[in-house]
Coordinates of C-alpha atoms and ligand atoms in Angstrom, one line a residue:
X113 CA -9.6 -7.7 7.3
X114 CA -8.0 -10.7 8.9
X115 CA -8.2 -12.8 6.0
X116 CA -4.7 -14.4 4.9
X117 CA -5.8 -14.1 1.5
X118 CA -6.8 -10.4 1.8
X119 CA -4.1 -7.7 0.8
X120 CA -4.7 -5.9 4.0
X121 CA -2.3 -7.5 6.6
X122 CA -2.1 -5.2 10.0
X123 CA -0.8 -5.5 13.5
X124 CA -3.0 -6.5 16.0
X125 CA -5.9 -3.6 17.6
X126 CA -5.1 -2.7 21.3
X127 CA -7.4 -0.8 23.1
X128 CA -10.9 -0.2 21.6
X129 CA -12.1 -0.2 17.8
X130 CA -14.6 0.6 15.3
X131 CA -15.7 -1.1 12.5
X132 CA -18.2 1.1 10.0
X133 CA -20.4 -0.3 7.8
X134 CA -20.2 1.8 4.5
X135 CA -22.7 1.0 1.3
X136 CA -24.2 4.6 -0.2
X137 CA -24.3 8.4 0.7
X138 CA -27.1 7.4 2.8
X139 CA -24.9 6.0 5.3
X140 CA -22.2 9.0 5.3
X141 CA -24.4 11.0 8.4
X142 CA -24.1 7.3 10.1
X143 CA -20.3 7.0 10.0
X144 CA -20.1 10.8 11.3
X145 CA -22.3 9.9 14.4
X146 CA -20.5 6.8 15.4
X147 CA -17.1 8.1 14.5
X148 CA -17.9 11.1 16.6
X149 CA -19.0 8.6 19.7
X150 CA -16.1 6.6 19.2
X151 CA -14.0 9.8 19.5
X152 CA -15.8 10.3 22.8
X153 CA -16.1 7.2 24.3
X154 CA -12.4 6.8 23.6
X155 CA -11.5 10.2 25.6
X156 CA -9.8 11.7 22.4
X157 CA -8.4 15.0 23.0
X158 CA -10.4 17.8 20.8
X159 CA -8.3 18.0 17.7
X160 CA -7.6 14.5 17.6
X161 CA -11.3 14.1 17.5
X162 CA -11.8 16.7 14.7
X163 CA -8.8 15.1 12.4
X164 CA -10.7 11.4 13.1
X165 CA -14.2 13.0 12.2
X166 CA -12.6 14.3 9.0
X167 CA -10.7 11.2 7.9
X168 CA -13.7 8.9 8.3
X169 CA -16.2 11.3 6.2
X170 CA -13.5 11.5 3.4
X171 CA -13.0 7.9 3.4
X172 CA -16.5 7.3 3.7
X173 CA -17.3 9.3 0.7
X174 CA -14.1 7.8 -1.6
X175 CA -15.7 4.3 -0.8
X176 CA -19.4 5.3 -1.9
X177 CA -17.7 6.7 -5.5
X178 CA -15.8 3.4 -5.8
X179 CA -18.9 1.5 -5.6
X180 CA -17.1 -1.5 -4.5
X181 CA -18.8 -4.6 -3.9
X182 CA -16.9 -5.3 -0.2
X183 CA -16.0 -3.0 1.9
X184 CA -14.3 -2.5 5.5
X185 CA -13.2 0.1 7.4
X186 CA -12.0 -0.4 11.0
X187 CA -11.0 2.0 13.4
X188 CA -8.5 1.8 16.5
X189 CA -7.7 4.0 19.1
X190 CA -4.9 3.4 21.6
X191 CA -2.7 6.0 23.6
X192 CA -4.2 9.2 22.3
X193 CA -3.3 7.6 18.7
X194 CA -5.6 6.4 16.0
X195 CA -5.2 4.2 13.5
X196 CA -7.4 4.1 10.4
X197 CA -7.9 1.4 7.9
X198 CA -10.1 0.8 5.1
X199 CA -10.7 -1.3 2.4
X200 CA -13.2 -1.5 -1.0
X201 CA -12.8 -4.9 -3.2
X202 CA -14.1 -4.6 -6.5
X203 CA -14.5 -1.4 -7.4
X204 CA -14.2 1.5 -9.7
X205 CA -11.5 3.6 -9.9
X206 CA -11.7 7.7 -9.0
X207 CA -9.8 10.4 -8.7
X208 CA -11.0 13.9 -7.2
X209 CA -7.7 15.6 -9.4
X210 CA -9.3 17.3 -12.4
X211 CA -5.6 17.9 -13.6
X212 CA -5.4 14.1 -14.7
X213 CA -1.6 14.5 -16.0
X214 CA 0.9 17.5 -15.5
X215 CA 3.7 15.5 -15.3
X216 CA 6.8 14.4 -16.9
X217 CA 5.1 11.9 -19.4
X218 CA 2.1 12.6 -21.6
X219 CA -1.4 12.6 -20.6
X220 CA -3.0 9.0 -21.2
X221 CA -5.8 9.7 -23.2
X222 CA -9.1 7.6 -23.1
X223 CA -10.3 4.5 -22.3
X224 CA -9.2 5.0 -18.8
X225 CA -8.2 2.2 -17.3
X226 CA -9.7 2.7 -13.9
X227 CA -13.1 3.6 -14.9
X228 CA -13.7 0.6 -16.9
X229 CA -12.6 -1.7 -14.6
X230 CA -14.4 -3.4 -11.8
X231 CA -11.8 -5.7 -10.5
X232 CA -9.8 -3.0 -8.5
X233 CA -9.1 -3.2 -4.9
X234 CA -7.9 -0.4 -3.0
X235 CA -7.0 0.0 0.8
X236 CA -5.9 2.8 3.1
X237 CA -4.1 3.5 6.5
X238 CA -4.2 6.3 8.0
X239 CA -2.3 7.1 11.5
X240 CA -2.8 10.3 13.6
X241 CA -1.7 12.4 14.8
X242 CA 0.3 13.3 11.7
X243 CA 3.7 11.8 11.9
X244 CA 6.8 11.2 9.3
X245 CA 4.6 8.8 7.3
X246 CA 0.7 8.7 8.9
X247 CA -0.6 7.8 5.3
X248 CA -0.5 4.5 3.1
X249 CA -2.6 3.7 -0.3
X250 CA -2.6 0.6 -1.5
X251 CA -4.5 -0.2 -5.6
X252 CA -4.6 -3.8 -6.8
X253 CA -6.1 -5.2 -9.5
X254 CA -5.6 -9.2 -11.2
X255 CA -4.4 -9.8 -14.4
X256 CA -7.7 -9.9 -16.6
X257 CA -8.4 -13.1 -17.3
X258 CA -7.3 -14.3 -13.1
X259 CA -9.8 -13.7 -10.0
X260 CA -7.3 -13.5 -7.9
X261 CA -4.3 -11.1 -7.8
X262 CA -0.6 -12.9 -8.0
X263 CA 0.9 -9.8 -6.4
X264 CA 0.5 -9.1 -2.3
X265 CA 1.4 -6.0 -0.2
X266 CA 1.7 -5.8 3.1
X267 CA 1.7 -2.4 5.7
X268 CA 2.7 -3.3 8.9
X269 CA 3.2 -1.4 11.8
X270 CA 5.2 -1.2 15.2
X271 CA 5.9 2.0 17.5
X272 CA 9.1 1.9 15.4
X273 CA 8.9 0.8 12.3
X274 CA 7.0 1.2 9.4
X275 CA 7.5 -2.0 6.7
X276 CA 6.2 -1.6 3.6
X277 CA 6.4 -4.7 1.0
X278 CA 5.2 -5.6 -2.5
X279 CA 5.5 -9.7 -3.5
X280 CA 5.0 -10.8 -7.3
X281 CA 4.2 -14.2 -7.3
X282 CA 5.6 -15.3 -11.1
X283 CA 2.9 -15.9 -13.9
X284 CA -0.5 -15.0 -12.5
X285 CA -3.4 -16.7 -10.9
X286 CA -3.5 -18.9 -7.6
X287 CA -0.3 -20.4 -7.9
X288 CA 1.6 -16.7 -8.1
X289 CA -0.6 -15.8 -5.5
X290 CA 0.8 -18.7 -3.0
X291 CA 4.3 -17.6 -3.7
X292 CA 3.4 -14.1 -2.9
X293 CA 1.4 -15.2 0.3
X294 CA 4.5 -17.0 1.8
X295 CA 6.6 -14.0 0.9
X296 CA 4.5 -11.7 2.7
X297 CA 3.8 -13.8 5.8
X298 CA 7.5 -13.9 6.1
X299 CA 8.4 -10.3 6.1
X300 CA 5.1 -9.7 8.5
X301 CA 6.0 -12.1 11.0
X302 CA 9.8 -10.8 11.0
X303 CA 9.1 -7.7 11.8
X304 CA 11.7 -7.2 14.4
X305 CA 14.5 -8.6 11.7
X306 CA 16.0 -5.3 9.5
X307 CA 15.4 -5.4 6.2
X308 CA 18.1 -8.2 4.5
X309 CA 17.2 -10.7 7.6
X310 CA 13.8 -10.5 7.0
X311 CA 14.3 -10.9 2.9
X312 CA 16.5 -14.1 3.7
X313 CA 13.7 -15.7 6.0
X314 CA 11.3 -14.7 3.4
X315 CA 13.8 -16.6 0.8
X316 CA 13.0 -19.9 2.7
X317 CA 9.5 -19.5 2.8
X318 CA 9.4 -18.9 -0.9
X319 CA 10.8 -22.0 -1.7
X320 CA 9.0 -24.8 -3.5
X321 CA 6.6 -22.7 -4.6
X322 CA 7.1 -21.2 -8.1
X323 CA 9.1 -18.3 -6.7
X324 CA 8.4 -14.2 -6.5
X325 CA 10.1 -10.8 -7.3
X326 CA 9.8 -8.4 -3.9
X327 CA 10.4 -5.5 -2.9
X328 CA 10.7 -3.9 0.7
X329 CA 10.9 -0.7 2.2
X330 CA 11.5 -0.2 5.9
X331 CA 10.5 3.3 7.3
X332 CA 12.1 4.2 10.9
X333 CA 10.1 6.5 12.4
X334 CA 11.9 8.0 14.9
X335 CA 14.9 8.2 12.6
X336 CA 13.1 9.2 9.3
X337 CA 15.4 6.5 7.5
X338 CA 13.9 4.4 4.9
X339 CA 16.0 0.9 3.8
X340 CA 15.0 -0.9 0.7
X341 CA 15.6 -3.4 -1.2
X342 CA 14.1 -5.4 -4.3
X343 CA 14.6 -9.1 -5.3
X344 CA 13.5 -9.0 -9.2
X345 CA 12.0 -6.1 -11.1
X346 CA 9.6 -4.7 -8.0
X347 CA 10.5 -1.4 -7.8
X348 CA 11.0 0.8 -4.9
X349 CA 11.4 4.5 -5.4
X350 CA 11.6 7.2 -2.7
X351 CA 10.2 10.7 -4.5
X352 CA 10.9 14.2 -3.6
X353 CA 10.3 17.3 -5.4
X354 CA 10.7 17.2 -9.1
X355 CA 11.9 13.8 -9.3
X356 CA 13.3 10.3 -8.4
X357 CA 15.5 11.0 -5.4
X358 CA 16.6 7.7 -4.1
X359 CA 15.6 4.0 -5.8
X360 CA 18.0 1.1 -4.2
X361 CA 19.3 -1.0 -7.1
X362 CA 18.4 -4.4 -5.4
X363 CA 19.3 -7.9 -7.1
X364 CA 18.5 -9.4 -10.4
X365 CA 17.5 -12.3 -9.1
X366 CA 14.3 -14.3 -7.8
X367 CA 12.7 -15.3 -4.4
X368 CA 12.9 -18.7 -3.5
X369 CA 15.0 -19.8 -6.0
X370 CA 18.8 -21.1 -6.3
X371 CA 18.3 -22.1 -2.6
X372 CA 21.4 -24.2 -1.2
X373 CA 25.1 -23.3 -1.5
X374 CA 25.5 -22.7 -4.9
X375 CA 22.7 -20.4 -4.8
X376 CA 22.4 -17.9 -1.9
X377 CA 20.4 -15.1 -2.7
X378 CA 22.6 -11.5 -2.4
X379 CA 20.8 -8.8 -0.8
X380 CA 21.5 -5.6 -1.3
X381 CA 20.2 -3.2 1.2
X382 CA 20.4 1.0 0.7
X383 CA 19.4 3.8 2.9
X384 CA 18.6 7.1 2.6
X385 CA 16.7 9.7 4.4
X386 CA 13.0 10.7 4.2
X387 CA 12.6 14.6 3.9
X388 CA 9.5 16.6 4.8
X389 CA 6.9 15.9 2.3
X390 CA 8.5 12.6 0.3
X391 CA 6.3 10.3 -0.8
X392 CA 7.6 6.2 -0.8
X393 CA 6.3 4.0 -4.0
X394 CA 6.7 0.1 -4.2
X395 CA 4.7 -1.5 -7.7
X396 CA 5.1 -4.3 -9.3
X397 CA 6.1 -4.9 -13.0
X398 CA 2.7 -4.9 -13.6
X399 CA 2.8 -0.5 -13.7
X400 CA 5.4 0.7 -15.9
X401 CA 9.0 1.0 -15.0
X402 CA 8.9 4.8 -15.4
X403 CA 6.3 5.5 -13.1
X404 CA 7.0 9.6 -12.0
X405 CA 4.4 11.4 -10.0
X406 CA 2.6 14.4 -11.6
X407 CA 3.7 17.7 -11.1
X408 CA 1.0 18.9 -9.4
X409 CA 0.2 17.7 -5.6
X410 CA -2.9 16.4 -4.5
X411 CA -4.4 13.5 -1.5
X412 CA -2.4 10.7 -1.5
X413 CA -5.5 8.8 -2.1
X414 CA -6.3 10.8 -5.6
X415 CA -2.6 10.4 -6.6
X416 CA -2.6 6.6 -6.0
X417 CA -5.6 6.5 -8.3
X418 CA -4.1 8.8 -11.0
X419 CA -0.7 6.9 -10.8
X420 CA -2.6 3.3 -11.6
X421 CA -4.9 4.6 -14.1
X422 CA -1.8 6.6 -15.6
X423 CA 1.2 3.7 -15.4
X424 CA -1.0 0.5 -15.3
X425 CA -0.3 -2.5 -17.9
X426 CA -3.4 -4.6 -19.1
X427 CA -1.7 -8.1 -19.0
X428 CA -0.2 -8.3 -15.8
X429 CA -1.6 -8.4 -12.0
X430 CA -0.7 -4.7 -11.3
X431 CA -0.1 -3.3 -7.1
X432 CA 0.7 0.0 -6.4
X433 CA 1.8 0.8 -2.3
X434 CA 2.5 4.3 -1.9
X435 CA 2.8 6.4 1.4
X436 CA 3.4 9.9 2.3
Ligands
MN9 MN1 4.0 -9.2 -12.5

């Protein structure tokens, strides 16, 4: 999961962690056992344990039905808090929600997109115990006729800070992919920086390759403030109840380009708060612009999968981050 070129980007692991190996059904009782000594051998408190037993087997049991052709799930315990990530490559996408489309646009009818396709990657992070934000989905997939995906995300974690980031490299293919790289190691390594500090650094880094449209969404934990911002037509939109509640306009403009004095990028960077149950999406132009979430709630995981299969284009890389 340390890959550069792999969309999963994460801080480092502290104290002690578990990696599961996860192939068929046959190896769900396996990931219960050694999730369950992990808990133990890591001095968990009981209901930490329980919620860490529970997130494993559901993740265990989303990968099998993905039958993806990689897979990875690692996880970390530190400080009576857990940290949960997985990942299936090349996969098929599911959703547990029967109720496909309640929402504000009309059901998509058949062929579904995820269930034909094979080139899907999704991810997950999951913190506990619960906290403002404790889950992150992440569904990728290249443009059709490009093995690799142009767009990048990144989730990256400190005790403060959640950043959340979606780059699209222009065009497709290896050279998007580059642009979106540099974008994204810039915004993990700066961290620390707020949100238009780290878009300028990531500005630099961008340049001389063929540029990228970005979008950034800093989560404060302790605060419950997010800050966004977009560079190009990646879209960041905070959603609560019935609708849209807060999408920061950003800048018509392009990373990595019109460097120099004539040139300097203008960043634009709004906050607003998070309430109780609000769920953050950043995708690329590569889902439709009117992306609204269904009416009806369900796992984060399941709406993630609903969202792509609903708002997906078929000509474009297409990445989907959302977290609730
Ligand atoms: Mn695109």
């Amino acid at each position: 999961m340390t890959d550069p070129a792999s969309p999963v980007l994460t801080g480092s692991v502290a104290d002690g962690s578990l990696s599961l190996a996860i192939q068929s059904s046959a190896d769900l009782a396996r990931v219960y056992q050694e999730s369950l000594h992990f808990a133990q051998s890591q001095g968990l408190p009981a209901n930490l344990q329980q919620d860490l037993l529970a997130a494993t087997s559901d993740i265990a049991r989303r990968v099998v039905r993905y039958s993806a052709q990689q897979m990875a799930c690692t996880v970390s315990a530190a400080a009576n808090a857990v940290r949960i990530e997985w990942q299936a490559q090349r996969g098929k996408l599911v959703s547990d929600s029967s109720a496909m489309y309640l929402g504000p646009l009309p059901a998509r009818t058949q062929p579904n997109l995820g269930e034909t396709d094979s080139t899907i990657t999704v991810a997950g992070w999951r913190w506990l115990p619960r906290e403002p934000i404790s889950r992150v989905t992440l569904v990728s997939r290249p443009h059709p006729r490009e093995k690799e995906c142009g767009d990048m995300a990144l989730v990256v974690r400190s005790a403060q800070k959640l950043r959340l980031v979606v780059a699209d490299g222009l065009g497709h293919g290896p050279a998007a992919r580059e642009a979106a790289m540099r974008a994204i190691a810039a915004l993990r390594k700066d961290l620390h920086m707020d949100v238009s500090e780290a878009v300028y650094s990531a500005h630099q880094h961008v340049a001389l390759t063929r540029g990228a449209t970005l979008g950034v969404a800093d989560i404060d934990l302790q605060s419950r403030i997010v800050r966004g911002t977009t560079i190009g037509n990646v879209r960041v939109v905070l959603f609560h109840g019935a609708g849209r509640t807060w999408c920061p306009c950003g800048t018509d403009a392009v990373l990595g380009h019109g460097r120099g004095n004539q040139g300097r990028l203008d960043v634009r960077v709004e906050q607003h708060t998070l309430p109780e149950g609000a769920v953050v999406c950043l995708f690329s132009d590569g889902l439709a612009s009117q992306l609204r979430l269904p009416w009806q709630r369900s796992d984060l995981d399941d709406l993630a999968a609903q969202l792509f299969m609903g708002f997906a284009l078929p000509n474009d890389d297409a990445t989907l981050l959302i977290a609730s």
